[in-house]
mmCIF file of C-alpha atoms and ligand atoms in Angstrom:
data_model
loop_
_atom_site.group_PDB
_atom_site.id
_atom_site.type_symbol
_atom_site.label_atom_id
_atom_site.label_comp_id
_atom_site.label_asym_id
_atom_site.label_seq_id
_atom_site.Cartn_x
_atom_site.Cartn_y
_atom_site.Cartn_z
ATOM 1 C CA MET A 239 0.377 -0.261 -0.116
ATOM 2 C CA LYS A 240 1.712 3.586 -0.886
ATOM 3 C CA SER A 241 0.534 6.178 0.751
ATOM 4 C CA SER A 242 -1.295 8.876 -0.697
ATOM 5 C CA ASN A 243 1.222 11.915 0.006
ATOM 6 C CA LYS A 244 4.273 10.390 -1.409
ATOM 7 C CA LYS A 245 4.035 13.752 -3.858
ATOM 8 C CA ASN A 246 4.554 16.468 -1.400
ATOM 9 C CA ARG A 247 7.022 14.432 1.554
ATOM 10 C CA GLY A 248 10.215 16.484 2.397
ATOM 11 C CA ARG A 249 10.675 17.981 -1.660
ATOM 12 C CA ASN A 250 9.950 21.127 -0.557
ATOM 13 C CA LYS A 251 10.299 21.305 3.509
ATOM 14 C CA THR A 252 12.921 23.387 4.131
ATOM 15 C CA ARG A 253 13.042 25.920 7.034
ATOM 16 C CA LYS A 254 14.295 29.223 5.458
ATOM 17 C CA GLY A 255 16.731 31.442 7.780
ATOM 18 C CA LEU A 256 18.298 27.900 9.324
ATOM 19 C CA ILE A 257 20.271 26.985 5.606
ATOM 20 C CA ASP A 258 20.691 27.742 1.864
ATOM 21 C CA ILE A 259 17.442 26.294 0.785
ATOM 22 C CA SER A 260 19.111 24.630 -2.325
ATOM 23 C CA ILE A 261 20.665 22.251 0.002
ATOM 24 C CA ILE A 262 19.436 19.234 1.271
ATOM 25 C CA LEU A 263 20.920 17.067 3.827
ATOM 26 C CA ALA A 264 19.934 13.391 3.788
ATOM 27 C CA PRO A 265 21.186 12.052 7.061
ATOM 28 C CA SER A 266 22.236 8.026 6.507
ATOM 29 C CA ILE A 267 20.787 5.668 8.738
ATOM 30 C CA LEU A 268 24.007 3.195 8.117
ATOM 31 C CA ALA A 269 25.702 4.970 10.975
ATOM 32 C CA ALA A 270 22.305 5.207 13.225
ATOM 33 C CA ASP A 271 21.839 3.344 16.614
ATOM 34 C CA PHE A 272 18.862 0.362 15.029
ATOM 35 C CA GLY A 273 18.125 -0.226 19.107
ATOM 36 C CA ARG A 274 16.703 3.105 18.777
ATOM 37 C CA LEU A 275 16.229 4.169 15.189
ATOM 38 C CA ALA A 276 12.998 5.412 14.911
ATOM 39 C CA GLU A 277 13.932 8.081 17.948
ATOM 40 C CA GLN A 278 16.677 9.212 16.142
ATOM 41 C CA VAL A 279 15.590 9.977 12.787
ATOM 42 C CA LEU A 280 12.996 12.041 14.144
ATOM 43 C CA GLU A 281 15.913 13.750 15.939
ATOM 44 C CA THR A 282 17.310 14.164 12.667
ATOM 45 C CA GLU A 283 13.914 15.755 11.012
ATOM 46 C CA ASN A 284 13.274 17.981 13.891
ATOM 47 C CA ALA A 285 16.841 19.519 13.696
ATOM 48 C CA GLY A 286 15.970 20.232 10.210
ATOM 49 C CA ALA A 287 16.871 17.424 7.831
ATOM 50 C CA GLN A 288 14.683 17.256 4.791
ATOM 51 C CA TRP A 289 15.537 13.747 3.524
ATOM 52 C CA LEU A 290 16.650 10.449 5.075
ATOM 53 C CA HIS A 291 19.431 7.991 2.941
ATOM 54 C CA LEU A 292 18.751 4.544 3.174
ATOM 55 C CA ASP A 293 21.313 2.321 2.395
ATOM 56 C CA VAL A 294 20.221 -0.808 0.876
ATOM 57 C CA MET A 295 23.172 -3.536 0.635
ATOM 58 C CA ASP A 296 22.529 -7.085 -0.610
ATOM 59 C CA GLY A 297 26.287 -8.530 -0.052
ATOM 60 C CA HIS A 298 26.789 -8.920 -3.414
ATOM 61 C CA PHE A 299 26.639 -6.037 -5.363
ATOM 62 C CA VAL A 300 28.622 -4.206 -2.343
ATOM 63 C CA PRO A 301 30.809 -6.327 0.392
ATOM 64 C CA ASN A 302 28.769 -5.871 2.816
ATOM 65 C CA ILE A 303 24.664 -6.585 3.977
ATOM 66 C CA SER A 304 22.783 -3.938 5.665
ATOM 67 C CA PHE A 305 18.890 -3.784 6.135
ATOM 68 C CA GLY A 306 15.682 -3.496 3.519
ATOM 69 C CA ILE A 307 12.119 -3.452 3.359
ATOM 70 C CA PRO A 308 11.149 -3.915 6.714
ATOM 71 C CA VAL A 309 13.026 -1.241 8.201
ATOM 72 C CA ILE A 310 11.771 1.239 5.328
ATOM 73 C CA SER A 311 8.323 0.282 6.237
ATOM 74 C CA SER A 312 8.530 0.368 9.766
ATOM 75 C CA LEU A 313 10.128 3.654 9.762
ATOM 76 C CA ARG A 314 7.582 5.197 7.043
ATOM 77 C CA LYS A 315 4.729 4.755 10.173
ATOM 78 C CA HIS A 316 7.069 7.010 12.022
ATOM 79 C CA THR A 317 8.367 10.157 9.960
ATOM 80 C CA ASN A 318 7.090 12.080 6.772
ATOM 81 C CA MET A 319 10.822 12.870 5.467
ATOM 82 C CA PHE A 320 11.649 12.113 2.226
ATOM 83 C CA PHE A 321 12.934 8.654 1.915
ATOM 84 C CA ASP A 322 15.885 8.159 -0.080
ATOM 85 C CA VAL A 323 16.743 4.678 -1.123
ATOM 86 C CA HIS A 324 19.889 3.989 -2.154
ATOM 87 C CA LEU A 325 20.098 0.614 -3.798
ATOM 88 C CA MET A 326 23.173 -1.132 -3.707
ATOM 89 C CA ILE A 327 22.072 -4.377 -5.035
ATOM 90 C CA GLU A 328 22.566 -6.511 -7.976
ATOM 91 C CA HIS A 329 19.440 -6.855 -10.438
ATOM 92 C CA PRO A 330 17.372 -3.816 -8.488
ATOM 93 C CA GLU A 331 14.848 -4.158 -10.847
ATOM 94 C CA LYS A 332 13.793 -7.135 -8.876
ATOM 95 C CA TYR A 333 13.315 -4.895 -6.083
ATOM 96 C CA ILE A 334 12.213 -1.324 -7.194
ATOM 97 C CA LYS A 335 7.972 -1.288 -6.927
ATOM 98 C CA ALA A 336 8.873 -3.237 -3.155
ATOM 99 C CA PHE A 337 10.413 -0.599 -2.089
ATOM 100 C CA ALA A 338 8.108 1.887 -3.704
ATOM 101 C CA ASP A 339 4.914 0.169 -1.735
ATOM 102 C CA ALA A 340 7.416 0.410 1.342
ATOM 103 C CA GLY A 341 7.709 4.133 1.357
ATOM 104 C CA ALA A 342 10.337 5.071 -0.886
ATOM 105 C CA ASP A 343 9.994 8.803 -2.324
ATOM 106 C CA GLY A 344 13.629 8.402 -4.294
ATOM 107 C CA ILE A 345 15.234 5.167 -5.582
ATOM 108 C CA THR A 346 18.877 5.715 -6.881
ATOM 109 C CA VAL A 347 20.287 2.340 -8.867
ATOM 110 C CA HIS A 348 24.071 2.098 -9.559
ATOM 111 C CA ILE A 349 24.724 2.180 -13.288
ATOM 112 C CA GLU A 350 27.247 -0.496 -12.625
ATOM 113 C CA ALA A 351 24.439 -2.772 -10.733
ATOM 114 C CA GLU A 352 23.398 -6.288 -13.027
ATOM 115 C CA GLY A 353 20.600 -5.480 -15.434
ATOM 116 C CA ASP A 354 19.414 -2.867 -17.580
ATOM 117 C CA THR A 355 19.559 0.728 -16.628
ATOM 118 C CA GLU A 356 16.805 2.283 -18.891
ATOM 119 C CA GLU A 357 14.195 -0.863 -17.435
ATOM 120 C CA GLN A 358 15.311 0.131 -13.972
ATOM 121 C CA ILE A 359 14.203 3.868 -14.133
ATOM 122 C CA ARG A 360 10.995 3.559 -16.053
ATOM 123 C CA LEU A 361 9.772 0.872 -12.828
ATOM 124 C CA ILE A 362 11.017 3.422 -10.345
ATOM 125 C CA LYS A 363 9.034 6.001 -12.316
ATOM 126 C CA SER A 364 6.120 3.598 -12.867
ATOM 127 C CA ALA A 365 6.577 2.872 -9.111
ATOM 128 C CA GLY A 366 5.739 6.987 -8.841
ATOM 129 C CA CYS A 367 8.937 7.050 -7.465
ATOM 130 C CA MET A 368 11.958 10.038 -8.005
ATOM 131 C CA PRO A 369 14.257 7.994 -10.309
ATOM 132 C CA ALA A 370 18.314 8.597 -9.432
ATOM 133 C CA ILE A 371 21.592 6.939 -10.891
ATOM 134 C CA ALA A 372 24.338 6.650 -8.838
ATOM 135 C CA LEU A 373 28.401 6.357 -10.048
ATOM 136 C CA ASN A 374 31.115 4.515 -8.071
ATOM 137 C CA PRO A 375 34.174 6.929 -7.311
ATOM 138 C CA ASP A 376 35.886 4.881 -10.354
ATOM 139 C CA THR A 377 33.349 5.368 -12.693
ATOM 140 C CA PRO A 378 33.680 8.362 -15.263
ATOM 141 C CA ALA A 379 30.848 10.944 -15.925
ATOM 142 C CA GLU A 380 30.055 10.142 -19.674
ATOM 143 C CA LYS A 381 29.042 6.878 -18.401
ATOM 144 C CA VAL A 382 25.309 8.393 -17.072
ATOM 145 C CA MET A 383 25.203 11.276 -19.788
ATOM 146 C CA PRO A 384 22.757 8.850 -22.130
ATOM 147 C CA TYR A 385 20.390 8.876 -19.198
ATOM 148 C CA ILE A 386 20.778 12.313 -17.428
ATOM 149 C CA ASN A 387 17.370 13.924 -18.901
ATOM 150 C CA ASP A 388 15.784 10.473 -17.746
ATOM 151 C CA VAL A 389 16.496 10.571 -13.823
ATOM 152 C CA ASP A 390 15.740 13.676 -11.440
ATOM 153 C CA MET A 391 18.963 13.324 -9.610
ATOM 154 C CA ILE A 392 22.606 11.905 -9.985
ATOM 155 C CA LEU A 393 24.373 10.463 -7.129
ATOM 156 C CA CYS A 394 28.119 11.051 -7.379
ATOM 157 C CA MET A 395 29.534 8.583 -4.780
ATOM 158 C CA THR A 396 32.887 10.017 -3.059
ATOM 159 C CA VAL A 397 33.675 6.905 -1.060
ATOM 160 C CA PHE A 398 33.515 2.951 -2.567
ATOM 161 C CA PRO A 399 30.119 1.584 -1.298
ATOM 162 C CA GLY A 400 30.133 -0.208 0.907
ATOM 163 C CA TYR A 401 30.901 0.775 4.406
ATOM 164 C CA GLY A 402 30.298 4.609 6.439
ATOM 165 C CA GLY A 403 32.961 6.397 8.062
ATOM 166 C CA GLN A 404 35.095 6.260 5.191
ATOM 167 C CA ALA A 405 37.274 9.061 3.842
ATOM 168 C CA TYR A 406 36.084 11.544 1.158
ATOM 169 C CA MET A 407 37.042 11.346 -2.856
ATOM 170 C CA PRO A 408 38.128 14.861 -2.969
ATOM 171 C CA GLU A 409 38.859 13.437 -6.570
ATOM 172 C CA VAL A 410 35.140 13.279 -7.533
ATOM 173 C CA GLU A 411 34.747 16.698 -7.586
ATOM 174 C CA GLU A 412 35.751 17.247 -11.373
ATOM 175 C CA LYS A 413 33.159 14.598 -11.932
ATOM 176 C CA ILE A 414 30.326 16.495 -10.119
ATOM 177 C CA ARG A 415 31.518 19.997 -11.962
ATOM 178 C CA ALA A 416 30.952 17.825 -15.448
ATOM 179 C CA VAL A 417 27.526 16.020 -14.135
ATOM 180 C CA ARG A 418 26.417 20.335 -13.165
ATOM 181 C CA LYS A 419 27.359 21.448 -16.347
ATOM 182 C CA ALA A 420 25.698 18.766 -18.630
ATOM 183 C CA ALA A 421 22.553 18.977 -16.169
ATOM 184 C CA ARG A 422 19.614 20.331 -17.107
ATOM 185 C CA PRO A 423 18.268 23.036 -14.287
ATOM 186 C CA GLY A 424 17.038 21.270 -11.770
ATOM 187 C CA LEU A 425 18.098 18.371 -12.143
ATOM 188 C CA LYS A 426 19.574 17.465 -8.273
ATOM 189 C CA ILE A 427 23.379 16.145 -7.611
ATOM 190 C CA GLU A 428 23.587 13.903 -4.501
ATOM 191 C CA VAL A 429 26.844 13.320 -3.099
ATOM 192 C CA ASP A 430 27.446 10.030 -0.359
ATOM 193 C CA GLY A 431 30.537 9.392 1.598
ATOM 194 C CA GLY A 432 32.973 11.114 3.737
ATOM 195 C CA ILE A 433 31.128 14.357 4.461
ATOM 196 C CA TYR A 434 31.537 16.321 7.486
ATOM 197 C CA ALA A 435 30.932 20.073 8.320
ATOM 198 C CA GLU A 436 34.685 20.363 7.510
ATOM 199 C CA ASN A 437 34.278 19.424 4.258
ATOM 200 C CA ILE A 438 30.936 20.050 3.082
ATOM 201 C CA HIS A 439 31.654 23.021 1.431
ATOM 202 C CA ARG A 440 33.629 21.065 -1.340
ATOM 203 C CA PRO A 441 31.245 18.904 -3.017
ATOM 204 C CA ILE A 442 28.696 21.570 -2.867
ATOM 205 C CA GLY A 443 31.048 24.248 -4.478
ATOM 206 C CA ALA A 444 31.538 21.557 -7.076
ATOM 207 C CA GLY A 445 27.868 21.713 -8.024
ATOM 208 C CA ALA A 446 26.422 19.177 -5.273
ATOM 209 C CA ASP A 447 22.657 20.070 -3.892
ATOM 210 C CA VAL A 448 22.074 16.996 -1.801
ATOM 211 C CA ILE A 449 24.370 15.652 0.741
ATOM 212 C CA VAL A 450 24.281 12.373 2.409
ATOM 213 C CA ALA A 451 25.747 11.969 5.688
ATOM 214 C CA GLY A 452 26.339 9.314 8.167
ATOM 215 C CA THR A 453 29.172 9.130 10.939
ATOM 216 C CA ALA A 454 28.910 12.637 10.840
ATOM 217 C CA VAL A 455 25.344 12.675 11.727
ATOM 218 C CA PHE A 456 24.594 9.620 14.146
ATOM 219 C CA ASN A 457 26.808 10.499 16.956
ATOM 220 C CA ASP A 458 26.126 11.628 20.254
ATOM 221 C CA ASP A 459 24.789 14.974 19.310
ATOM 222 C CA ILE A 460 22.545 14.341 16.294
ATOM 223 C CA THR A 461 20.425 17.589 16.825
ATOM 224 C CA GLY A 462 24.205 19.685 16.623
ATOM 225 C CA SER A 463 25.326 17.773 14.241
ATOM 226 C CA VAL A 464 22.193 18.397 11.714
ATOM 227 C CA LYS A 465 22.327 22.260 12.570
ATOM 228 C CA LYS A 466 26.302 22.449 12.060
ATOM 229 C CA LEU A 467 25.856 21.093 8.454
ATOM 230 C CA LEU A 468 23.014 22.851 7.972
ATOM 231 C CA ARG A 469 24.553 26.353 8.542
HETATM 232 C C1 LIG B 623 28.407 3.964 1.906
HETATM 233 C C2 LIG B 623 26.908 4.652 1.572
HETATM 234 C C3 LIG B 623 27.145 5.704 2.391
HETATM 235 C C4 LIG B 623 27.350 5.984 3.880
HETATM 236 C C5 LIG B 623 27.773 7.441 4.324
HETATM 237 O O1 LIG B 623 27.586 2.736 0.431
HETATM 238 O O2 LIG B 623 26.156 4.591 0.684
HETATM 239 O O3 LIG B 623 25.755 7.069 2.548
HETATM 240 O O4 LIG B 623 26.391 5.350 4.787
HETATM 241 O O5 LIG B 623 28.234 6.751 5.502
HETATM 242 P P1 LIG B 623 29.452 8.194 5.852
HETATM 243 O O6 LIG B 623 28.679 9.719 5.797
HETATM 244 O O7 LIG B 623 29.736 7.545 7.591
HETATM 245 O O8 LIG B 623 30.865 8.088 5.381
HETATM 246 ZN ZN1 LIG B 624 24.279 5.834 0.209
#
């Protein structure tokens, strides 16, 4: 069952005066305390985060297993944040509708994953979700150009996918600039991995407008960490 208010969740939810309204913060729950997940997610929302980044890993596309549908459908009941689902799985086409039905608002598939990217984008759209494509750090921007007008967001990974807490890769900024240059007005560019208050200006300066942060948010001061990133 898909909730009826999918269309307006988190998309324009900004708090003027706190942040530049064009920047979206998407805390990644991979770094959260799963024993207190809803409580911590609500703390990020109350602190001003507009999206929630949900890292789904299958142990095949990446050498780690995280969580799946039950976590997303459980969290869906507790918050109206925009659910930005990052599928780090092989053959995502098999699961797109199930993630949409569980409450995903945006679904990101990796261009490096098995299966047909065009078909995956079509399935995301027909499921009523915002379509996005992710590029690993070593995948050139050229790979995504054939799809750049078919999706609403391009995710330029600033770490190799699979784990939180890795070091930001500044060499990806050149790719962010290239995608921004080729992008139509309004196309979102998301960055994901190793981003903290100290370096958040770098991907933004290169053209990113959706910032994923896990370790930088889910620590002993979630509210303060979110506000520091949104400053
Ligand atoms: C890594 C995930 C990222 C990661 C970010 O595969 O896609 O979202 O959780 O975590 P930090 O911000 O801790 O690098
Ligand atoms: Zn992610």
